[in-house]
């Protein structure tokens, strides 16, 4: 019997070479072109910070959703810090049906399926939480399991986390004292911020702060030294200090006109 110009004998005799070429023989001499394997997808949860008592969303992002028909995820978190309230679809996953199980504190079970393959990259799902932990509490966001198309597409899950902290405020009380016997070496000190874990120190030469650049990042204490350096006659050094915690860096204050200052060269 001949099917599409290929005899059954030809299919039997060349089964192994055809399989190596991506062709699989079927009964009756039919040949099936095997689909190329789909690329693995990276699923990422971010590290983020929120204020106590805040309701917020955490995105799961994906780098390549091409070909996904089914998604099964189990994500764990610390129930004493966070309370999961819902899971929401995004533009990428909107064509699929979403089912979730949040009944076990600390565990989010997600099933997403459809008949149309997904595509694109970006926000894949949104995890909705309320921060129930106190100031300074934390929670990992951990992919306990991640399957795409029942394992036919590789999944590369990247964990994240949440910290519960109030924002730092504009640092106050900055003073500069020359080291005894020196005309360049100085010690900067400042007042403590209740919510800061560290401080970034900036230095510039302009009174409008337009050239402030990072001098010393992540200072753990309330003072640091500055070796100074040569300055043209009539010029000056201008210093600024900001507080830092897991939510980010504090404001640099506000100009006379009310606009918030933007640091031109922030510390890394």
CSV table of C-alpha atoms in Angstrom, one decimal:
chain,number,residue,atom,x,y,z
A,1,UNK,CA,0.0,0.0,0.0
A,2,UNK,CA,1.2,3.5,-0.8
A,3,UNK,CA,0.3,6.5,1.3
A,4,UNK,CA,1.4,10.0,0.2
A,5,UNK,CA,4.0,8.3,-2.1
A,6,UNK,CA,5.7,6.4,0.7
A,7,UNK,CA,5.4,2.6,0.7
A,8,UNK,CA,4.9,0.6,3.9
A,9,UNK,CA,8.1,-1.3,3.2
A,10,UNK,CA,10.1,2.0,3.0
A,11,UNK,CA,8.7,3.1,6.3
A,12,UNK,CA,9.7,-0.1,8.0
A,13,UNK,CA,13.1,-0.3,6.4
A,14,UNK,CA,14.0,3.3,7.4
A,15,UNK,CA,12.3,3.6,10.8
A,16,UNK,CA,15.5,4.4,12.7
A,17,UNK,CA,16.9,7.0,10.3
A,18,UNK,CA,13.5,8.6,10.1
A,19,UNK,CA,13.2,8.7,13.9
A,20,UNK,CA,16.5,10.4,14.1
A,21,UNK,CA,15.3,13.0,11.6
A,22,UNK,CA,12.2,13.7,13.6
A,23,UNK,CA,9.9,11.4,11.6
A,24,UNK,CA,8.1,8.6,13.4
A,25,UNK,CA,6.5,5.7,11.4
A,26,UNK,CA,2.9,4.8,12.0
A,27,UNK,CA,0.7,1.7,11.0
A,28,UNK,CA,-0.1,1.5,7.3
A,29,UNK,CA,3.0,3.4,6.2
A,30,UNK,CA,1.9,6.9,7.4
A,31,UNK,CA,4.7,9.1,8.6
A,32,UNK,CA,4.3,11.7,11.4
A,33,UNK,CA,6.6,14.7,11.7
A,34,UNK,CA,7.6,14.9,15.4
A,35,UNK,CA,7.1,18.4,16.9
A,36,UNK,CA,10.3,20.2,18.0
A,37,UNK,CA,10.6,20.4,21.8
A,38,UNK,CA,9.4,23.7,23.2
A,39,UNK,CA,11.9,25.9,25.0
A,40,UNK,CA,11.9,25.9,28.8
A,41,UNK,CA,10.3,28.9,30.5
A,42,UNK,CA,11.6,30.9,33.5
A,43,UNK,CA,8.9,31.8,36.1
A,44,UNK,CA,10.1,34.6,38.5
A,45,UNK,CA,8.8,35.9,41.8
A,46,UNK,CA,10.3,39.2,42.9
A,47,UNK,CA,11.8,40.4,46.1
A,48,UNK,CA,9.6,43.3,47.3
A,49,UNK,CA,8.7,45.3,50.4
A,50,UNK,CA,5.4,46.6,51.7
A,51,UNK,CA,4.1,48.5,54.7
A,52,UNK,CA,2.4,46.7,57.6
A,53,UNK,CA,-1.3,46.0,57.0
A,54,UNK,CA,-1.1,46.7,53.3
A,55,UNK,CA,-3.0,44.8,50.6
A,56,UNK,CA,-0.8,44.3,47.6
A,57,UNK,CA,-0.1,42.1,44.5
A,58,UNK,CA,3.0,40.2,43.6
A,59,UNK,CA,3.5,39.3,39.9
A,60,UNK,CA,4.7,36.0,38.6
A,61,UNK,CA,6.6,36.9,35.4
A,62,UNK,CA,7.5,34.6,32.6
A,63,UNK,CA,10.1,35.0,29.9
A,64,UNK,CA,8.4,32.9,27.2
A,65,UNK,CA,4.8,31.5,27.5
A,66,UNK,CA,4.8,30.1,23.9
A,67,UNK,CA,3.0,26.8,23.6
A,68,UNK,CA,1.7,26.6,27.2
A,69,UNK,CA,-1.7,24.8,27.5
A,70,UNK,CA,-1.6,23.8,31.1
A,71,UNK,CA,0.1,25.3,34.2
A,72,UNK,CA,0.3,23.7,37.7
A,73,UNK,CA,2.0,25.7,40.5
A,74,UNK,CA,2.4,25.3,44.2
A,75,UNK,CA,3.8,28.3,46.0
A,76,UNK,CA,4.5,28.5,49.7
A,77,UNK,CA,4.9,31.6,52.0
A,78,UNK,CA,5.0,32.4,55.7
A,79,UNK,CA,1.4,32.6,57.0
A,80,UNK,CA,2.4,34.6,60.1
A,81,UNK,CA,3.7,37.4,57.7
A,82,UNK,CA,1.3,37.2,54.7
A,83,UNK,CA,-2.3,36.1,54.0
A,84,UNK,CA,-3.0,35.1,50.4
A,85,UNK,CA,-6.4,36.5,49.3
A,86,UNK,CA,-6.7,35.7,45.6
A,87,UNK,CA,-4.9,34.9,42.3
A,88,UNK,CA,-5.6,36.9,39.2
A,89,UNK,CA,-5.0,36.4,35.5
A,90,UNK,CA,-3.2,38.8,33.3
A,91,UNK,CA,-3.3,39.7,29.6
A,92,UNK,CA,-1.1,36.7,28.8
A,93,UNK,CA,-3.2,34.1,30.8
A,94,UNK,CA,-6.6,35.6,30.3
A,95,UNK,CA,-7.6,33.0,27.5
A,96,UNK,CA,-7.2,30.1,30.0
A,97,UNK,CA,-9.4,28.9,32.9
A,98,UNK,CA,-7.9,29.5,36.4
A,99,UNK,CA,-8.6,27.5,39.5
A,100,UNK,CA,-6.9,28.1,42.9
A,101,UNK,CA,-6.9,26.6,46.4
A,102,UNK,CA,-5.9,29.0,49.2
A,103,UNK,CA,-7.5,27.0,52.0
A,104,UNK,CA,-4.2,25.9,53.6
A,105,UNK,CA,-2.4,28.9,55.2
A,106,UNK,CA,1.0,29.3,53.7
A,107,UNK,CA,0.2,27.4,50.5
A,108,UNK,CA,-1.1,28.6,47.1
A,109,UNK,CA,-2.2,25.9,44.6
A,110,UNK,CA,-2.8,27.1,41.1
A,111,UNK,CA,-4.1,25.3,38.0
A,112,UNK,CA,-4.4,27.1,34.7
A,113,UNK,CA,-5.6,25.4,31.5
A,114,UNK,CA,-7.0,26.0,28.0
A,115,UNK,CA,-7.3,24.8,24.4
A,116,UNK,CA,-5.4,27.8,23.0
A,117,UNK,CA,-1.6,27.9,23.5
A,118,UNK,CA,-0.4,30.9,25.3
A,119,UNK,CA,2.3,33.3,24.1
A,120,UNK,CA,4.3,36.4,25.1
A,121,UNK,CA,6.4,37.4,28.0
A,122,UNK,CA,5.8,39.6,31.1
A,123,UNK,CA,3.3,39.3,33.9
A,124,UNK,CA,1.9,35.8,34.0
A,125,UNK,CA,-0.3,35.8,37.1
A,126,UNK,CA,-0.8,38.1,40.1
A,127,UNK,CA,-0.7,36.8,43.7
A,128,UNK,CA,-2.8,39.0,46.0
A,129,UNK,CA,-1.8,39.3,49.7
A,130,UNK,CA,-2.4,41.2,52.8
A,131,UNK,CA,0.6,41.9,55.0
A,132,UNK,CA,-0.4,40.6,58.4
A,133,UNK,CA,3.0,40.5,60.0
A,134,UNK,CA,4.5,43.2,62.1
A,135,UNK,CA,7.3,45.7,61.3
A,136,UNK,CA,10.4,43.8,60.2
A,137,UNK,CA,8.7,40.5,59.5
A,138,UNK,CA,9.6,38.6,56.3
A,139,UNK,CA,8.3,35.8,54.1
A,140,UNK,CA,9.9,33.8,51.3
A,141,UNK,CA,7.9,33.2,48.2
A,142,UNK,CA,8.9,29.7,47.1
A,143,UNK,CA,7.9,27.6,44.1
A,144,UNK,CA,7.4,24.2,45.8
A,145,UNK,CA,6.5,22.8,42.4
A,146,UNK,CA,6.0,24.2,38.8
A,147,UNK,CA,4.8,22.2,35.9
A,148,UNK,CA,4.0,23.4,32.4
A,149,UNK,CA,2.1,21.1,30.0
A,150,UNK,CA,2.5,18.3,32.6
A,151,UNK,CA,6.2,18.5,32.3
A,152,UNK,CA,6.5,18.6,28.5
A,153,UNK,CA,7.8,22.2,28.8
A,154,UNK,CA,10.7,22.7,31.2
A,155,UNK,CA,10.0,25.2,34.0
A,156,UNK,CA,12.8,27.2,35.6
A,157,UNK,CA,11.3,28.7,38.8
A,158,UNK,CA,13.0,31.6,40.5
A,159,UNK,CA,11.9,32.3,44.1
A,160,UNK,CA,11.3,35.7,45.6
A,161,UNK,CA,10.3,37.2,49.0
A,162,UNK,CA,8.4,39.9,50.9
A,163,UNK,CA,9.6,42.1,53.7
A,164,UNK,CA,7.2,44.2,55.9
A,165,UNK,CA,8.8,47.6,56.6
A,166,UNK,CA,7.8,51.2,56.8
A,167,UNK,CA,9.5,53.6,54.5
A,168,UNK,CA,12.5,55.5,55.8
A,169,UNK,CA,12.2,59.3,55.9
A,170,UNK,CA,14.5,62.2,55.1
A,171,UNK,CA,17.6,61.8,57.3
A,172,UNK,CA,18.1,64.6,59.8
A,173,UNK,CA,20.9,66.0,61.9
A,174,UNK,CA,23.8,65.8,59.5
A,175,UNK,CA,27.0,67.3,60.9
A,176,UNK,CA,30.5,67.6,59.7
A,177,UNK,CA,33.6,67.7,62.0
A,178,UNK,CA,37.2,68.0,60.9
A,179,UNK,CA,39.6,65.5,62.2
A,180,UNK,CA,42.0,67.1,64.7
A,181,UNK,CA,45.1,68.3,63.0
A,182,UNK,CA,43.7,67.9,59.4
A,183,UNK,CA,42.3,70.4,57.0
A,184,UNK,CA,40.7,67.8,54.7
A,185,UNK,CA,39.8,64.7,56.7
A,186,UNK,CA,36.3,64.9,58.2
A,187,UNK,CA,33.7,62.8,60.1
A,188,UNK,CA,30.1,63.0,59.0
A,189,UNK,CA,27.4,62.0,61.5
A,190,UNK,CA,23.6,62.0,61.4
A,191,UNK,CA,20.5,61.1,63.5
A,192,UNK,CA,19.1,57.6,63.5
A,193,UNK,CA,16.0,56.7,61.4
A,194,UNK,CA,13.8,54.2,63.2
A,195,UNK,CA,13.2,52.2,59.9
A,196,UNK,CA,16.6,52.4,58.3
A,197,UNK,CA,18.8,49.3,58.0
A,198,UNK,CA,21.7,51.3,56.5
A,199,UNK,CA,22.5,54.7,55.1
A,200,UNK,CA,23.9,56.0,51.7
A,201,UNK,CA,26.2,59.0,51.9
A,202,UNK,CA,26.4,61.5,48.9
A,203,UNK,CA,28.8,64.3,48.2
A,204,UNK,CA,28.8,67.1,45.6
A,205,UNK,CA,29.9,70.7,45.2
A,206,UNK,CA,26.8,72.5,44.1
A,207,UNK,CA,24.3,74.1,46.5
A,208,UNK,CA,21.4,73.0,44.4
A,209,UNK,CA,22.6,69.3,44.9
A,210,UNK,CA,22.6,68.8,41.1
A,211,UNK,CA,25.9,67.0,41.1
A,212,UNK,CA,25.5,64.8,44.2
A,213,UNK,CA,27.1,61.5,43.7
A,214,UNK,CA,27.4,58.3,45.8
A,215,UNK,CA,30.3,58.7,48.2
A,216,UNK,CA,29.8,55.7,50.6
A,217,UNK,CA,26.9,53.2,50.2
A,218,UNK,CA,25.3,51.0,52.9
A,219,UNK,CA,26.9,52.5,56.0
A,220,UNK,CA,25.7,50.4,58.9
A,221,UNK,CA,26.3,53.1,61.7
A,222,UNK,CA,25.5,56.7,62.1
A,223,UNK,CA,28.8,58.2,61.0
A,224,UNK,CA,31.5,57.8,58.3
A,225,UNK,CA,34.8,59.4,57.4
A,226,UNK,CA,35.5,61.5,54.3
A,227,UNK,CA,39.1,62.1,53.2
A,228,UNK,CA,38.0,65.3,51.4
A,229,UNK,CA,40.4,66.3,48.7
A,230,UNK,CA,41.6,69.4,46.9
A,231,UNK,CA,38.9,72.0,46.2
A,232,UNK,CA,39.3,75.1,44.1
A,233,UNK,CA,39.3,78.3,46.1
A,234,UNK,CA,35.8,79.5,47.0
A,235,UNK,CA,34.2,76.1,46.4
A,236,UNK,CA,32.6,73.7,48.9
A,237,UNK,CA,31.6,70.1,49.5
A,238,UNK,CA,27.9,69.5,50.0
A,239,UNK,CA,26.8,66.2,51.7
A,240,UNK,CA,23.5,64.4,51.9
A,241,UNK,CA,22.5,61.2,53.7
A,242,UNK,CA,19.6,58.9,52.9
A,243,UNK,CA,18.1,55.9,54.8
A,244,UNK,CA,17.8,52.5,53.2
A,245,UNK,CA,15.8,49.3,54.0
A,246,UNK,CA,14.3,46.5,52.0
A,247,UNK,CA,11.6,48.9,50.7
A,248,UNK,CA,14.3,51.0,49.1
A,249,UNK,CA,15.9,54.4,49.7
A,250,UNK,CA,14.4,57.4,51.5
A,251,UNK,CA,13.4,60.6,49.8
A,252,UNK,CA,16.2,63.2,49.2
A,253,UNK,CA,13.8,65.8,50.6
A,254,UNK,CA,12.0,68.6,48.8
A,255,UNK,CA,13.3,71.8,47.1
A,256,UNK,CA,12.1,75.3,48.2
A,257,UNK,CA,9.4,75.2,45.5
A,258,UNK,CA,8.0,71.9,46.8
A,259,UNK,CA,9.3,69.5,44.2
A,260,UNK,CA,10.9,66.4,45.4
A,261,UNK,CA,14.6,66.2,44.9
A,262,UNK,CA,15.8,63.5,42.5
A,263,UNK,CA,19.3,62.2,43.2
A,264,UNK,CA,21.2,62.4,39.9
A,265,UNK,CA,23.7,59.6,40.6
A,266,UNK,CA,22.1,57.2,43.2
A,267,UNK,CA,24.2,54.7,45.1
A,268,UNK,CA,24.0,51.2,43.6
